[in-house]
mmCIF file with all atom_site columns, C-alpha atoms and ligand atoms in Angstrom:
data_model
loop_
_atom_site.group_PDB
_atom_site.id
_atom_site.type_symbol
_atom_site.label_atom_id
_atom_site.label_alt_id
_atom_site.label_comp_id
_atom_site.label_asym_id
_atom_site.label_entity_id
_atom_site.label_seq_id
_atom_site.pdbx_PDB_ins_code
_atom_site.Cartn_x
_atom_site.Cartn_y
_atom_site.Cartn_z
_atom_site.occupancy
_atom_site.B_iso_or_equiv
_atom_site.pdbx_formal_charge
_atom_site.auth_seq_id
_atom_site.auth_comp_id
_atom_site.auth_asym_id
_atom_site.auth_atom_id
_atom_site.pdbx_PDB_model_num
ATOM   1   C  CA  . UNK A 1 1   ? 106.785 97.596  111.110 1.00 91.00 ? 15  UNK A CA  1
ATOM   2   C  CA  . UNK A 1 2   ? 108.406 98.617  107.888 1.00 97.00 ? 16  UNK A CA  1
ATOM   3   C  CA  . UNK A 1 3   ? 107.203 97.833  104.499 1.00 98.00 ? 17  UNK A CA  1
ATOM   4   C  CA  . UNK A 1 4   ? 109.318 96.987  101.675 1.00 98.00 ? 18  UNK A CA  1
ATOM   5   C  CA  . UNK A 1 5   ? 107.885 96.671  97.584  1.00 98.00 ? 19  UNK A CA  1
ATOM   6   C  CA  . UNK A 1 6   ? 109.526 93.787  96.201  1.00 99.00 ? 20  UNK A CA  1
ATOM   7   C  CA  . UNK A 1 7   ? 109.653 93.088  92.413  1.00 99.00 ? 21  UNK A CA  1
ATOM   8   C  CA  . UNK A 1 8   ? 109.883 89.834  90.967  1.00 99.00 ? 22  UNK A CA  1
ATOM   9   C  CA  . UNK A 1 9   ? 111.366 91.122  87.419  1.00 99.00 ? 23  UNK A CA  1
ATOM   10  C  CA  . UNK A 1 10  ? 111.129 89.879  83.866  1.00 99.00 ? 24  UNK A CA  1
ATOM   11  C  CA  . UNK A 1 11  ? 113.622 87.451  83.800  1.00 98.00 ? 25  UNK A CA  1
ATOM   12  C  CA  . UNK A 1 12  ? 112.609 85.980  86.981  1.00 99.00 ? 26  UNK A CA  1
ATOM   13  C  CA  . UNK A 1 13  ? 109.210 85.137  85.864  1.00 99.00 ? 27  UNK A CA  1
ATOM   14  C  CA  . UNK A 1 14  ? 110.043 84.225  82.658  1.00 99.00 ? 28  UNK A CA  1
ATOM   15  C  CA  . UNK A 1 15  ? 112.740 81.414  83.878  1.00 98.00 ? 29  UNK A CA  1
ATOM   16  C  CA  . UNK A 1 16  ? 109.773 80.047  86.206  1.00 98.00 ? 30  UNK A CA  1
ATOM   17  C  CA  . UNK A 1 17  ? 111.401 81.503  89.486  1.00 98.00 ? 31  UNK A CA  1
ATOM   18  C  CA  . UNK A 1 18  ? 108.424 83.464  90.657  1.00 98.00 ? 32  UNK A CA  1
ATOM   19  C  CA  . UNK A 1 19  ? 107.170 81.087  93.248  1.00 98.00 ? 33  UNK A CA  1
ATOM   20  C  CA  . UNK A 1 20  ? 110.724 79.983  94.017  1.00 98.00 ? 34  UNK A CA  1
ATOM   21  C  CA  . UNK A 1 21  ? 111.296 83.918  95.098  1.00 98.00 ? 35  UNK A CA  1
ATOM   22  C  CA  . UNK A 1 22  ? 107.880 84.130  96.950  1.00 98.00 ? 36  UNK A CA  1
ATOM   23  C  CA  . UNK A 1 23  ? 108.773 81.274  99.118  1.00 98.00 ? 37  UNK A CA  1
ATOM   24  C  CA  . UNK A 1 24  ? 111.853 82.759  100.246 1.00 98.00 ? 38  UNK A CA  1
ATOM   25  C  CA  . UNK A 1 25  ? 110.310 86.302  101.700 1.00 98.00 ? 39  UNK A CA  1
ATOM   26  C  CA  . UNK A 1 26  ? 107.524 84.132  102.876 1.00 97.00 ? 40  UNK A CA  1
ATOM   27  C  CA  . UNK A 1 27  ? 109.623 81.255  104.835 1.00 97.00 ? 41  UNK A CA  1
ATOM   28  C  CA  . UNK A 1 28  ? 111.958 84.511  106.546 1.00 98.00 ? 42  UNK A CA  1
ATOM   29  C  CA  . UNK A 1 29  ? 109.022 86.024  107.816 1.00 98.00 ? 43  UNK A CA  1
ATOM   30  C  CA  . UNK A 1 30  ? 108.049 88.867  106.092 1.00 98.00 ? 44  UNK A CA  1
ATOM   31  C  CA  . UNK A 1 31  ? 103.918 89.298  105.793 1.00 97.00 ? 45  UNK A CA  1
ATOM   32  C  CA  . UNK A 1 32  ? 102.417 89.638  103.008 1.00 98.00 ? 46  UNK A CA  1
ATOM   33  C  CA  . UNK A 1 33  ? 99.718  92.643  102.200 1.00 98.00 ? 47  UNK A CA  1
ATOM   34  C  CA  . UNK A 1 34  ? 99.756  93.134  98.719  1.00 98.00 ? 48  UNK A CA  1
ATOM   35  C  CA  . UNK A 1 35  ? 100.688 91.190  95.454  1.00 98.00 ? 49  UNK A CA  1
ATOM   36  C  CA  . UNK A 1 36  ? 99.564  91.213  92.309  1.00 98.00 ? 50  UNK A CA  1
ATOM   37  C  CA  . UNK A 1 37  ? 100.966 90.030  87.960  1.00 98.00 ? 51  UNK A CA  1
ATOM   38  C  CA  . UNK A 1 38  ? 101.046 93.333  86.383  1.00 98.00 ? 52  UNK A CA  1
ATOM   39  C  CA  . UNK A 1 39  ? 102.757 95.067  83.331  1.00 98.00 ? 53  UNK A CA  1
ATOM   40  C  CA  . UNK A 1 40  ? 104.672 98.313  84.416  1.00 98.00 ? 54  UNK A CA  1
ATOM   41  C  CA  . UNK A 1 41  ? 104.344 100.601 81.977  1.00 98.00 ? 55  UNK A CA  1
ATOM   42  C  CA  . UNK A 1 42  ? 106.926 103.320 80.733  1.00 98.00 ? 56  UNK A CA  1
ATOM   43  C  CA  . UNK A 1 43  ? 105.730 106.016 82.675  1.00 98.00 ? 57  UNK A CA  1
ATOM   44  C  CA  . UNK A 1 44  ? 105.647 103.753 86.018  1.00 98.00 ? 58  UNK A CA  1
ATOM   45  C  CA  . UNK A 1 45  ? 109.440 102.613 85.136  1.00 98.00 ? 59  UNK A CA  1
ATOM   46  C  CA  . UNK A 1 46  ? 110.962 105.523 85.126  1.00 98.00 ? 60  UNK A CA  1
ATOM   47  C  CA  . UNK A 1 47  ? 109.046 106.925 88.062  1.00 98.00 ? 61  UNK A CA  1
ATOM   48  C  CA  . UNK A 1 48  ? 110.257 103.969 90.120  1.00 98.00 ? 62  UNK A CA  1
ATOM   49  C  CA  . UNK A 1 49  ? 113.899 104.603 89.168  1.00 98.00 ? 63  UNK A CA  1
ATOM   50  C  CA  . UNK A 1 50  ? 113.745 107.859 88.667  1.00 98.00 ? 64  UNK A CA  1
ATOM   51  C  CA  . UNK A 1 51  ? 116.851 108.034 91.338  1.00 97.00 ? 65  UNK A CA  1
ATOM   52  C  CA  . UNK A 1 52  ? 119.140 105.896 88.032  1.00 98.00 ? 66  UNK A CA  1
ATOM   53  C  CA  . UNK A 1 53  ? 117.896 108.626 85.605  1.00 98.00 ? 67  UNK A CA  1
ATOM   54  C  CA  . UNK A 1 54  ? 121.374 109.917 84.862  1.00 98.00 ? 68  UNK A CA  1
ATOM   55  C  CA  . UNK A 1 55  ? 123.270 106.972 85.205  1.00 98.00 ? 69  UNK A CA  1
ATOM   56  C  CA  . UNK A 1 56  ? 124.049 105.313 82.281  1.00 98.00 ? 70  UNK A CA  1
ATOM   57  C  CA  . UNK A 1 57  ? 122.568 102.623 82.111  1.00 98.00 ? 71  UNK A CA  1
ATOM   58  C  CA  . UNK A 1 58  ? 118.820 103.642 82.998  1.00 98.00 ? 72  UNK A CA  1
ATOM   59  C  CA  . UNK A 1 59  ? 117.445 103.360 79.553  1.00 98.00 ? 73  UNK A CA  1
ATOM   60  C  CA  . UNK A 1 60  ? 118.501 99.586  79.661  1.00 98.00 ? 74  UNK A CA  1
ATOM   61  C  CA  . UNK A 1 61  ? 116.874 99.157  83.299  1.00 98.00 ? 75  UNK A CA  1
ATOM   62  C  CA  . UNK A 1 62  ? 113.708 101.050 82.452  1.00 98.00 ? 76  UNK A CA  1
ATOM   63  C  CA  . UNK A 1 63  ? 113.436 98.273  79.066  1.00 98.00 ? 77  UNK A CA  1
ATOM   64  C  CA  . UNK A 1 64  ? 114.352 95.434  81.037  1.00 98.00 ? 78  UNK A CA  1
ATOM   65  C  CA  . UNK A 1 65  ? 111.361 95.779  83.874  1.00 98.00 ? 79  UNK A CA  1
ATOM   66  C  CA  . UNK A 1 66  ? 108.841 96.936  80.747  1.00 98.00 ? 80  UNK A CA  1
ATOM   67  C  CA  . UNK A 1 67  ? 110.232 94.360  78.056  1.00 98.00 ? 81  UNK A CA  1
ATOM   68  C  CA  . UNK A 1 68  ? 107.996 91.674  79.937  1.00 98.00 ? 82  UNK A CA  1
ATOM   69  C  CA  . UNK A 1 69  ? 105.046 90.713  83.124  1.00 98.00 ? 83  UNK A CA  1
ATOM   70  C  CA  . UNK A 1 70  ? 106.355 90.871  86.471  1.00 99.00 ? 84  UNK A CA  1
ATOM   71  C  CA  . UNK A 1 71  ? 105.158 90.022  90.152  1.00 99.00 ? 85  UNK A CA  1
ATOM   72  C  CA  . UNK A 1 72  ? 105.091 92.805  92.302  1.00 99.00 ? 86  UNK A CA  1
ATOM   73  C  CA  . UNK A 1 73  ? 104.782 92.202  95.753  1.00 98.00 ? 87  UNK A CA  1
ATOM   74  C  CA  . UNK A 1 74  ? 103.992 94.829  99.384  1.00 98.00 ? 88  UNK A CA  1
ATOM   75  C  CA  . UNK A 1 75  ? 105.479 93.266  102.358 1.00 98.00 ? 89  UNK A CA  1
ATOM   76  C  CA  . UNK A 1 76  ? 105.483 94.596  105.917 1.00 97.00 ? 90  UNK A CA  1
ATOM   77  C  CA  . UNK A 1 77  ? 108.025 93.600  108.767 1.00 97.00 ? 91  UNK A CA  1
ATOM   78  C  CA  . UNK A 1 78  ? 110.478 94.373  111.582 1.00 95.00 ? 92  UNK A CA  1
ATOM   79  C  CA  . UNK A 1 79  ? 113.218 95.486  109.531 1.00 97.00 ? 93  UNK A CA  1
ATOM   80  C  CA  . UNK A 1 80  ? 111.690 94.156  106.287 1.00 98.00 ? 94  UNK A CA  1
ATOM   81  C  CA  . UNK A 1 81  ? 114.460 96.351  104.440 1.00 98.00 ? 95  UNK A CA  1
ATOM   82  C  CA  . UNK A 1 82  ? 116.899 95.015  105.695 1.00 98.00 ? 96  UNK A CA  1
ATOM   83  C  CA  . UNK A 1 83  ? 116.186 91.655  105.687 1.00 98.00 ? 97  UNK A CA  1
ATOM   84  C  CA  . UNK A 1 84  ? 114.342 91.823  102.183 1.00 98.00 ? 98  UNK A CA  1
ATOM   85  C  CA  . UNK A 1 85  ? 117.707 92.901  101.039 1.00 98.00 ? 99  UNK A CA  1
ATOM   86  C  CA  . UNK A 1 86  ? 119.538 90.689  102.569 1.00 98.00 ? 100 UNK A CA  1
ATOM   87  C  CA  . UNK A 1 87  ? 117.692 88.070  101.197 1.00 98.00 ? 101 UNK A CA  1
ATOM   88  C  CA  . UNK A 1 88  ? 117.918 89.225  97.662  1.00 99.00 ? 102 UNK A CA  1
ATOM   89  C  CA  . UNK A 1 89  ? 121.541 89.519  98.024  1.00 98.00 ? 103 UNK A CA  1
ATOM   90  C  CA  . UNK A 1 90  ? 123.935 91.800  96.450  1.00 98.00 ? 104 UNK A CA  1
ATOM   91  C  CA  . UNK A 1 91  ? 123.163 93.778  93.406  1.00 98.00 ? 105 UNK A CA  1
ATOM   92  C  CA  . UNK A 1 92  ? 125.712 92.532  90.762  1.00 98.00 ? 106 UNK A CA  1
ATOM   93  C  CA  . UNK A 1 93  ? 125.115 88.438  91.043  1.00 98.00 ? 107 UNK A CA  1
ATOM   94  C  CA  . UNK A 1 94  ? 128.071 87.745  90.679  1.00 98.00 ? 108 UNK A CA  1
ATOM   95  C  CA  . UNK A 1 95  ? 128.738 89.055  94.091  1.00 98.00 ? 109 UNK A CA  1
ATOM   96  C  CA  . UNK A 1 96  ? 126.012 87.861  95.686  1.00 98.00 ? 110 UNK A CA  1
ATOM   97  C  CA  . UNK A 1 97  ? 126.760 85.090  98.025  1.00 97.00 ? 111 UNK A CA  1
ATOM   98  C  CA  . UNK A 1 98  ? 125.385 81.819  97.710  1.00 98.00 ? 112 UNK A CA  1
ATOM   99  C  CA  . UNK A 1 99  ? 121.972 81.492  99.573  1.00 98.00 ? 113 UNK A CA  1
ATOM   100 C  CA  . UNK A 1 100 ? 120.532 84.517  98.496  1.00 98.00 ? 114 UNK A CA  1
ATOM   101 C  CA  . UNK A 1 101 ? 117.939 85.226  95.123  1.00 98.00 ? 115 UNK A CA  1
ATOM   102 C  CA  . UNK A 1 102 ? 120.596 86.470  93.206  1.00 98.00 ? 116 UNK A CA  1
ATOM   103 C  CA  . UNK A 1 103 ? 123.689 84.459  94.554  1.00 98.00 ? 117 UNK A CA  1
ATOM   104 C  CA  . UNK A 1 104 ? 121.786 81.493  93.480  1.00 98.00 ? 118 UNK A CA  1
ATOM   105 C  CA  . UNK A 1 105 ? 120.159 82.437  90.379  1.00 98.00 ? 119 UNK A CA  1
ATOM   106 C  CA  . UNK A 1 106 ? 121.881 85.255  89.053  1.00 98.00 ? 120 UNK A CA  1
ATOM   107 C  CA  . UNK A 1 107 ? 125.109 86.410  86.954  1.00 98.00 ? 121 UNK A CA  1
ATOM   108 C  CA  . UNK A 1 108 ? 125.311 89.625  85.551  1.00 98.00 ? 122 UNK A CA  1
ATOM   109 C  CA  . UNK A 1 109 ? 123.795 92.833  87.353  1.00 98.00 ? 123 UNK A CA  1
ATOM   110 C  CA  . UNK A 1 110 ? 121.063 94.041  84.469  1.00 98.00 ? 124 UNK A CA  1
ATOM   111 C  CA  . UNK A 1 111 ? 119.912 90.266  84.847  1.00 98.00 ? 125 UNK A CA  1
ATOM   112 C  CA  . UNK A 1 112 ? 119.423 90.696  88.574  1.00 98.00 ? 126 UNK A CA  1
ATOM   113 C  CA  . UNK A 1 113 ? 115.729 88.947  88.821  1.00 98.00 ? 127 UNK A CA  1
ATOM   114 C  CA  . UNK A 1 114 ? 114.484 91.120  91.788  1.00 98.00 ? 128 UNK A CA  1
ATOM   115 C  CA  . UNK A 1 115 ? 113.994 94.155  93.551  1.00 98.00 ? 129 UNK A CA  1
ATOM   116 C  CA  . UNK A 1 116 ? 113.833 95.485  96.845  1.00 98.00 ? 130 UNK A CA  1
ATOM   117 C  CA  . UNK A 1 117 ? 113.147 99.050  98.365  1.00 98.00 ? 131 UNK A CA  1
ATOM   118 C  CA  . UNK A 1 118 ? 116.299 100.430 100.252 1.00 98.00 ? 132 UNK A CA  1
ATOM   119 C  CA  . UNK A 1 119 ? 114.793 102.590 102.895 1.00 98.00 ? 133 UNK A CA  1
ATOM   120 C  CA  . UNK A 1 120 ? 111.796 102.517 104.883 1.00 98.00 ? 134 UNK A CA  1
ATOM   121 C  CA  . UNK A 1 121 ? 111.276 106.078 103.251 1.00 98.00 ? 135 UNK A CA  1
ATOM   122 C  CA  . UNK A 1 122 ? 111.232 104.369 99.302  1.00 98.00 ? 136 UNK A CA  1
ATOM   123 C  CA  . UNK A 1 123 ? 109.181 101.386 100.543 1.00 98.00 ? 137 UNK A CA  1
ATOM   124 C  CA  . UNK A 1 124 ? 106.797 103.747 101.877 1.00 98.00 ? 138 UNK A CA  1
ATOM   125 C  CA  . UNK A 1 125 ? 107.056 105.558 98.895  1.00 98.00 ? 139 UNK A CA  1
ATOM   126 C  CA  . UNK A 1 126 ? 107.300 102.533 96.575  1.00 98.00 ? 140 UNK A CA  1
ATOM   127 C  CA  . UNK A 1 127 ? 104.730 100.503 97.841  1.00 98.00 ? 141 UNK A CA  1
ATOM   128 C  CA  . UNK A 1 128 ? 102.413 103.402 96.999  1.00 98.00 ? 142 UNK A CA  1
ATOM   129 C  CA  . UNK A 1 129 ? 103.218 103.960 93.756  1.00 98.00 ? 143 UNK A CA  1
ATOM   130 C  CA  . UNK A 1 130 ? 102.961 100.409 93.162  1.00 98.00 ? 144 UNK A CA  1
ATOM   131 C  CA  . UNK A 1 131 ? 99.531  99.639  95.005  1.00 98.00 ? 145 UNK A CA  1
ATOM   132 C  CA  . UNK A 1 132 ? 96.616  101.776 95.683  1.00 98.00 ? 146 UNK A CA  1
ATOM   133 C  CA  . UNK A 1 133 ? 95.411  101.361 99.228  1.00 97.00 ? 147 UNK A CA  1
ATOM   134 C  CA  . UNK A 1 134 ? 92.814  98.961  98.384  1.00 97.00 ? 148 UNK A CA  1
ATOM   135 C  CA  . UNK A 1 135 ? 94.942  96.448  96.944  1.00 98.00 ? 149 UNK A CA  1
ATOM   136 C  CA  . UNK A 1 136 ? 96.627  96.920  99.927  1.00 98.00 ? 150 UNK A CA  1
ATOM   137 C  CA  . UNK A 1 137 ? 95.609  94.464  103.198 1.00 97.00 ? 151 UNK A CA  1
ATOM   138 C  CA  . UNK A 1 138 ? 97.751  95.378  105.865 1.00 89.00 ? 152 UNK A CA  1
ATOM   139 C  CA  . UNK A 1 139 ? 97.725  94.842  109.594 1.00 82.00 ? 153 UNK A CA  1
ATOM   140 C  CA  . UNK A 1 140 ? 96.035  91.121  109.431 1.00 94.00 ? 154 UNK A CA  1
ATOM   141 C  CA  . UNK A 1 141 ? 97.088  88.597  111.346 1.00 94.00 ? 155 UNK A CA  1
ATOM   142 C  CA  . UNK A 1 142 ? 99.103  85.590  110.742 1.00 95.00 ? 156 UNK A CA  1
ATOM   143 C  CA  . UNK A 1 143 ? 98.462  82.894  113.890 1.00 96.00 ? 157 UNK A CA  1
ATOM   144 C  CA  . UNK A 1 144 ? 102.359 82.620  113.615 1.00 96.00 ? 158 UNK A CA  1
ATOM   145 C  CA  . UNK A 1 145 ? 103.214 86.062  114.185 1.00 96.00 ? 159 UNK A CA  1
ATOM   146 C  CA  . UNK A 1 146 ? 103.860 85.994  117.927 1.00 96.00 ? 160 UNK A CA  1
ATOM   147 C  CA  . UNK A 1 147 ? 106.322 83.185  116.962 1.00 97.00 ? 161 UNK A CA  1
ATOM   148 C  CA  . UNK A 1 148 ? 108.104 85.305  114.367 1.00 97.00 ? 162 UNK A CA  1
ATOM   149 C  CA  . UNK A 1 149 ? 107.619 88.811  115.999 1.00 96.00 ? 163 UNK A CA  1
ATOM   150 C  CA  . UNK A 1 150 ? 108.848 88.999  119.693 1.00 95.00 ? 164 UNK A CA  1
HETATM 151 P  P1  . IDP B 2 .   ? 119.585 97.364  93.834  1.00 60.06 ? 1   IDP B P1  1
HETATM 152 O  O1  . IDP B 2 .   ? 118.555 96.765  92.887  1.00 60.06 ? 1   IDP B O1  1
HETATM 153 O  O2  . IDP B 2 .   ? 120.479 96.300  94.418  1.00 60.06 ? 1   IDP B O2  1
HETATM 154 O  O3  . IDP B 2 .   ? 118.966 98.258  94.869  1.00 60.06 ? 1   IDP B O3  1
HETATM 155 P  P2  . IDP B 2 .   ? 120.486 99.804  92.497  1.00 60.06 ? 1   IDP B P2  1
HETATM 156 O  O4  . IDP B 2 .   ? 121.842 100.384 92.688  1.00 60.06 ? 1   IDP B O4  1
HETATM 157 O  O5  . IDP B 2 .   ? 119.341 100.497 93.135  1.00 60.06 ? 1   IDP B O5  1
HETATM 158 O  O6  . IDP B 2 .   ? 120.562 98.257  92.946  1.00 60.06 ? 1   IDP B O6  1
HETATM 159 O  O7  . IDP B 2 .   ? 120.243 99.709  90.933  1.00 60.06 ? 1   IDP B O7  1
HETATM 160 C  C1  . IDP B 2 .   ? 118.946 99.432  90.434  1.00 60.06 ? 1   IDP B C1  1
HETATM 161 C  C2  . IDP B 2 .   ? 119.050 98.394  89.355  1.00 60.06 ? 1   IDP B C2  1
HETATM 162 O  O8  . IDP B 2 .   ? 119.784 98.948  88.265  1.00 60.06 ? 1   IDP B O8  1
HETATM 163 C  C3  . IDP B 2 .   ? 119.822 97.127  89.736  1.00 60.06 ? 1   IDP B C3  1
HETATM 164 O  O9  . IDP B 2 .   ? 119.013 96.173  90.394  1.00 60.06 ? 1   IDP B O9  1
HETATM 165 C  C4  . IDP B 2 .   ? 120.278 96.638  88.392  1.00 60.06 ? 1   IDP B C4  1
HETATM 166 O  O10 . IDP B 2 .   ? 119.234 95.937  87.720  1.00 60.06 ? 1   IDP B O10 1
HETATM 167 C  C5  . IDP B 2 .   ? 120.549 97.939  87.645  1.00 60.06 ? 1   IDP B C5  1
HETATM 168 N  N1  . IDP B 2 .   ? 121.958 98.353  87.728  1.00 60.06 ? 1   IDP B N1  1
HETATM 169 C  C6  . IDP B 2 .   ? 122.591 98.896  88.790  1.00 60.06 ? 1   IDP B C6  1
HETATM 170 N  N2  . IDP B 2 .   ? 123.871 99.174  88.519  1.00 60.06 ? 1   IDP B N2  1
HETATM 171 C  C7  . IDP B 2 .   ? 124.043 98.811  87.217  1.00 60.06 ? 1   IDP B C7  1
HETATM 172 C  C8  . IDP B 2 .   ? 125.183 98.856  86.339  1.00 60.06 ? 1   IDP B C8  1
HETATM 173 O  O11 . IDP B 2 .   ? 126.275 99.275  86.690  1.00 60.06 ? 1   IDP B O11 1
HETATM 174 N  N3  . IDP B 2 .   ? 124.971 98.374  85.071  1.00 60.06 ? 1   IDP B N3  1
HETATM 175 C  C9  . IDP B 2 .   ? 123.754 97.886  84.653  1.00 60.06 ? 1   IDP B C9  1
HETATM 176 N  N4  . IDP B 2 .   ? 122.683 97.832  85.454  1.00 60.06 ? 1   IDP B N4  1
HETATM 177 C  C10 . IDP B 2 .   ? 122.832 98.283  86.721  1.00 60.06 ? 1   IDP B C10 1
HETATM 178 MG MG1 . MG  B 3 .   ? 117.966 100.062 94.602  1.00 60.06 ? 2   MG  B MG1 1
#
């Protein structure tokens, strides 16, 4: 099992997409063991992508997932990575084929309305610094999982 810490950013909740997103990681599978409406704070951004910090554009990234609530969610899988990404699509919208989060709701890259980790070593490593391990429920049961896990 691999777990992957998605973010359902700003702009996403703001447009009324949040549940829209959910359904999407939820209907391919992926299991749910942590989620919760926060406000990431400065200190938290820049931790998270500390990896951008000499990129240019990292001051507008660490603004745009402070500048408003998001939805940040822990979800475990066979190749959750992968398919989380896959999912969310590619990470300039206009890119991103139809069918996936940002294909089908997106345009421009700092616009992108969601994140996913992209190895099982960051969503280890995410998921912690987005959850302490008692918001954290992992290794329940879903009475579907033998029909989604082999
Ligand atoms: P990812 O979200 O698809 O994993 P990363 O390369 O990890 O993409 O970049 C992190 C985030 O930084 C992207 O989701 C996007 O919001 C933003 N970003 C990446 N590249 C650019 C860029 O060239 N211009 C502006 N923002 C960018
Ligand atoms: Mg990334």
């Amino acid at each position: 099992m691999e777990r992957t810490l998605i973010i359902v950013k700003p702009d996403a909740v703001q447009r009324g997409l949040t549940g829209e997103i959910i359904k999407r990681f939820e209907q391919r599978g992926l299991r749910i063991i942590g989620m919760k409406f926060m406000q990431v704070s400065q200190d938290l951004a820049e931790k998270h992508y500390d990896v951008h910090r000499e990129r240019p554009f990292f001051n507008d990234l660490v603004s745009y997932i402070v500048s408003s609530p998001v939805v940040v969610m822990a979800l475990e899988g066979t190749s959750a990575i992968q398919a989380a990404r896959g999912t969310i699509g590619a990470t300039n919208p206009a890119e991103s084929g139809a069918g996936t989060i940002r294909g089908d709701f997106g345009l421009e890259i700092g616009r992108n309305l969601v994140h996913g980790s992209d190895s099982p070593e960051n969503g280890e490593i995410e998921v912690a610094n987005f959850f302490t391990d008692d918001e954290l429920i992992s290794g329940w049961n879903r009475n579907t999982d033998s029909w989604i896990f082999e």
